[in-house]
Amino acid sequence: MIKYVRSREGEYLLRDIVIILGLDYINLDKVRVVYSYGAKSKAIARIWAVPKIVLETFNLEPLYVIELVSERFSRLSNEDKIKVMIHEILHIPSKFSGGLRAHGKKVNSKEVNKLYKKYIELKEKRI
């Protein structure tokens, strides 16, 4: 059985990336980061959106969960952890509408690497 535990360090990294890169469209109060334990997935991380029917039926704003598969994510270097988080963030559409962007034009390794480089440059200027 999969176990989910909220990751404060993952949420700190998410917040840091969003703020430094100026991704103001992301409502950080509506995104959680969790570690999953016991997942059989080959994925390192996944992003989940609450289905629109649930949001509308319960009159909720869009909600997202970034799942970090602990058995895989914890083995990554810091650089790769940041890149994985950027990748998952890119799945959130700029209208923060509750949907998810597919892999393609806006969610790909080229975009991840470009944003990673920008993040590191901006972070170094702050230190």
PDB file of C-alpha atoms in Angstrom:
ATOM      1  CA  MET A   1       0.000   0.000   0.000  1.00  0.00           C
ATOM      2  CA  ILE A   2       1.287   3.452  -0.896  1.00  0.00           C
ATOM      3  CA  LYS A   3       1.846   5.906   1.926  1.00  0.00           C
ATOM      4  CA  TYR A   4       1.857   9.685   1.362  1.00  0.00           C
ATOM      5  CA  VAL A   5       3.663  12.145   3.634  1.00  0.00           C
ATOM      6  CA  ARG A   6       3.661  15.888   3.144  1.00  0.00           C
ATOM      7  CA  SER A   7       7.115  17.189   2.249  1.00  0.00           C
ATOM      8  CA  ARG A   8       7.894  20.547   3.801  1.00  0.00           C
ATOM      9  CA  GLU A   9      11.337  20.506   2.150  1.00  0.00           C
ATOM     10  CA  GLY A  10       9.672  19.814  -1.212  1.00  0.00           C
ATOM     11  CA  GLU A  11       7.274  22.709  -0.614  1.00  0.00           C
ATOM     12  CA  TYR A  12      10.202  24.942   0.332  1.00  0.00           C
ATOM     13  CA  LEU A  13      11.941  24.036  -2.947  1.00  0.00           C
ATOM     14  CA  LEU A  14       8.704  24.628  -4.881  1.00  0.00           C
ATOM     15  CA  ARG A  15       8.250  28.047  -3.236  1.00  0.00           C
ATOM     16  CA  ASP A  16      11.880  28.992  -3.887  1.00  0.00           C
ATOM     17  CA  ILE A  17      11.680  28.069  -7.574  1.00  0.00           C
ATOM     18  CA  VAL A  18       8.337  29.818  -8.099  1.00  0.00           C
ATOM     19  CA  ILE A  19       9.462  33.019  -6.375  1.00  0.00           C
ATOM     20  CA  ILE A  20      12.935  33.219  -7.943  1.00  0.00           C
ATOM     21  CA  LEU A  21      11.646  32.475 -11.458  1.00  0.00           C
ATOM     22  CA  GLY A  22       8.711  34.876 -11.004  1.00  0.00           C
ATOM     23  CA  LEU A  23       6.041  32.269 -11.779  1.00  0.00           C
ATOM     24  CA  ASP A  24       3.381  34.467 -10.183  1.00  0.00           C
ATOM     25  CA  TYR A  25       0.486  32.571 -11.735  1.00  0.00           C
ATOM     26  CA  ILE A  26       1.093  29.669  -9.346  1.00  0.00           C
ATOM     27  CA  ASN A  27      -0.939  29.973  -6.159  1.00  0.00           C
ATOM     28  CA  LEU A  28       1.410  28.324  -3.663  1.00  0.00           C
ATOM     29  CA  ASP A  29      -1.431  27.935  -1.150  1.00  0.00           C
ATOM     30  CA  LYS A  30      -3.130  25.584  -3.615  1.00  0.00           C
ATOM     31  CA  VAL A  31      -0.151  23.300  -4.327  1.00  0.00           C
ATOM     32  CA  ARG A  32       1.154  20.616  -1.971  1.00  0.00           C
ATOM     33  CA  VAL A  33       4.213  18.417  -2.272  1.00  0.00           C
ATOM     34  CA  VAL A  34       4.217  14.883  -0.884  1.00  0.00           C
ATOM     35  CA  TYR A  35       6.608  11.962  -0.729  1.00  0.00           C
ATOM     36  CA  SER A  36       5.093   8.649  -1.694  1.00  0.00           C
ATOM     37  CA  TYR A  37       6.473   5.469  -0.187  1.00  0.00           C
ATOM     38  CA  GLY A  38       5.892   2.075  -1.757  1.00  0.00           C
ATOM     39  CA  ALA A  39       4.812   3.313  -5.194  1.00  0.00           C
ATOM     40  CA  LYS A  40       5.431   0.800  -7.957  1.00  0.00           C
ATOM     41  CA  SER A  41       5.777   3.541 -10.558  1.00  0.00           C
ATOM     42  CA  LYS A  42       8.929   4.005 -12.600  1.00  0.00           C
ATOM     43  CA  ALA A  43       8.337   7.757 -12.360  1.00  0.00           C
ATOM     44  CA  ILE A  44      10.537   9.976 -10.213  1.00  0.00           C
ATOM     45  CA  ALA A  45       7.710  12.451  -9.654  1.00  0.00           C
ATOM     46  CA  ARG A  46       4.162  13.112 -10.806  1.00  0.00           C
ATOM     47  CA  ILE A  47       1.729  15.976 -10.616  1.00  0.00           C
ATOM     48  CA  TRP A  48      -1.929  15.507  -9.826  1.00  0.00           C
ATOM     49  CA  ALA A  49      -4.825  17.888 -10.371  1.00  0.00           C
ATOM     50  CA  VAL A  50      -8.181  17.542  -8.675  1.00  0.00           C
ATOM     51  CA  PRO A  51     -10.745  16.720 -11.375  1.00  0.00           C
ATOM     52  CA  LYS A  52     -12.826  19.672 -12.564  1.00  0.00           C
ATOM     53  CA  ILE A  53     -16.099  17.950 -11.663  1.00  0.00           C
ATOM     54  CA  VAL A  54     -14.980  17.702  -8.033  1.00  0.00           C
ATOM     55  CA  LEU A  55     -13.798  21.327  -7.970  1.00  0.00           C
ATOM     56  CA  GLU A  56     -17.040  22.634  -9.436  1.00  0.00           C
ATOM     57  CA  THR A  57     -19.317  20.393  -7.386  1.00  0.00           C
ATOM     58  CA  PHE A  58     -17.684  21.464  -4.131  1.00  0.00           C
ATOM     59  CA  ASN A  59     -17.065  25.049  -5.280  1.00  0.00           C
ATOM     60  CA  LEU A  60     -13.299  24.740  -4.868  1.00  0.00           C
ATOM     61  CA  GLU A  61     -10.447  26.557  -6.555  1.00  0.00           C
ATOM     62  CA  PRO A  62      -7.912  24.489  -8.531  1.00  0.00           C
ATOM     63  CA  LEU A  63      -5.694  22.248  -6.405  1.00  0.00           C
ATOM     64  CA  TYR A  64      -2.473  20.456  -7.342  1.00  0.00           C
ATOM     65  CA  VAL A  65      -0.295  17.849  -5.652  1.00  0.00           C
ATOM     66  CA  ILE A  66       3.278  17.132  -6.683  1.00  0.00           C
ATOM     67  CA  GLU A  67       4.172  13.575  -5.732  1.00  0.00           C
ATOM     68  CA  LEU A  68       7.847  12.786  -5.247  1.00  0.00           C
ATOM     69  CA  VAL A  69       8.425   9.030  -5.427  1.00  0.00           C
ATOM     70  CA  SER A  70      10.760   8.772  -2.430  1.00  0.00           C
ATOM     71  CA  GLU A  71      12.602   5.640  -3.524  1.00  0.00           C
ATOM     72  CA  ARG A  72      13.684   7.386  -6.728  1.00  0.00           C
ATOM     73  CA  PHE A  73      13.656  11.108  -5.919  1.00  0.00           C
ATOM     74  CA  SER A  74      15.787  10.819  -2.771  1.00  0.00           C
ATOM     75  CA  ARG A  75      18.685   9.304  -4.752  1.00  0.00           C
ATOM     76  CA  LEU A  76      18.950  12.293  -7.100  1.00  0.00           C
ATOM     77  CA  SER A  77      21.577  15.006  -6.926  1.00  0.00           C
ATOM     78  CA  ASN A  78      20.397  18.463  -5.817  1.00  0.00           C
ATOM     79  CA  GLU A  79      20.625  19.634  -9.426  1.00  0.00           C
ATOM     80  CA  ASP A  80      18.369  16.827 -10.626  1.00  0.00           C
ATOM     81  CA  LYS A  81      15.901  17.391  -7.769  1.00  0.00           C
ATOM     82  CA  ILE A  82      15.546  21.017  -8.866  1.00  0.00           C
ATOM     83  CA  LYS A  83      15.125  19.988 -12.503  1.00  0.00           C
ATOM     84  CA  VAL A  84      12.459  17.427 -11.591  1.00  0.00           C
ATOM     85  CA  MET A  85      10.552  20.052  -9.590  1.00  0.00           C
ATOM     86  CA  ILE A  86      10.781  22.537 -12.474  1.00  0.00           C
ATOM     87  CA  HIS A  87       9.485  19.832 -14.819  1.00  0.00           C
ATOM     88  CA  GLU A  88       6.461  19.200 -12.595  1.00  0.00           C
ATOM     89  CA  ILE A  89       5.805  22.948 -12.228  1.00  0.00           C
ATOM     90  CA  LEU A  90       5.760  23.294 -16.033  1.00  0.00           C
ATOM     91  CA  HIS A  91       2.728  20.979 -16.123  1.00  0.00           C
ATOM     92  CA  ILE A  92       0.692  23.697 -14.349  1.00  0.00           C
ATOM     93  CA  PRO A  93      -0.928  25.919 -16.987  1.00  0.00           C
ATOM     94  CA  SER A  94      -0.351  29.679 -16.830  1.00  0.00           C
ATOM     95  CA  LYS A  95      -4.034  30.286 -16.072  1.00  0.00           C
ATOM     96  CA  PHE A  96      -3.824  27.984 -13.008  1.00  0.00           C
ATOM     97  CA  SER A  97      -7.096  26.553 -14.247  1.00  0.00           C
ATOM     98  CA  GLY A  98      -6.941  23.129 -12.642  1.00  0.00           C
ATOM     99  CA  GLY A  99      -5.847  21.344 -15.801  1.00  0.00           C
ATOM    100  CA  LEU A 100      -2.439  19.957 -16.673  1.00  0.00           C
ATOM    101  CA  ARG A 101      -0.167  20.673 -19.627  1.00  0.00           C
ATOM    102  CA  ALA A 102       0.974  17.625 -21.554  1.00  0.00           C
ATOM    103  CA  HIS A 103       4.581  16.963 -22.516  1.00  0.00           C
ATOM    104  CA  GLY A 104       5.442  18.866 -25.660  1.00  0.00           C
ATOM    105  CA  LYS A 105       6.038  22.483 -26.552  1.00  0.00           C
ATOM    106  CA  LYS A 106       6.000  23.884 -23.005  1.00  0.00           C
ATOM    107  CA  VAL A 107       6.917  20.790 -20.984  1.00  0.00           C
ATOM    108  CA  ASN A 108      10.195  19.329 -22.207  1.00  0.00           C
ATOM    109  CA  SER A 109      13.849  18.965 -21.224  1.00  0.00           C
ATOM    110  CA  LYS A 110      14.896  22.061 -23.213  1.00  0.00           C
ATOM    111  CA  GLU A 111      12.491  24.243 -21.185  1.00  0.00           C
ATOM    112  CA  VAL A 112      13.539  22.566 -17.944  1.00  0.00           C
ATOM    113  CA  ASN A 113      17.230  23.183 -18.642  1.00  0.00           C
ATOM    114  CA  LYS A 114      16.578  26.796 -19.664  1.00  0.00           C
ATOM    115  CA  LEU A 115      14.647  27.507 -16.456  1.00  0.00           C
ATOM    116  CA  TYR A 116      17.179  25.621 -14.336  1.00  0.00           C
ATOM    117  CA  LYS A 117      20.001  27.796 -15.687  1.00  0.00           C
ATOM    118  CA  LYS A 118      17.947  30.953 -15.078  1.00  0.00           C
ATOM    119  CA  TYR A 119      17.073  29.785 -11.543  1.00  0.00           C
ATOM    120  CA  ILE A 120      20.729  29.146 -10.646  1.00  0.00           C
ATOM    121  CA  GLU A 121      21.850  32.503 -12.091  1.00  0.00           C
ATOM    122  CA  LEU A 122      19.151  34.432 -10.221  1.00  0.00           C
ATOM    123  CA  LYS A 123      19.754  32.483  -7.010  1.00  0.00           C
ATOM    124  CA  GLU A 124      23.494  33.247  -7.114  1.00  0.00           C
ATOM    125  CA  LYS A 125      22.745  36.961  -7.520  1.00  0.00           C
ATOM    126  CA  ARG A 126      20.690  36.860  -4.308  1.00  0.00           C
ATOM    127  CA  ILE A 127      23.490  35.335  -2.263  1.00  0.00           C
TER     128      ILE A 127
END
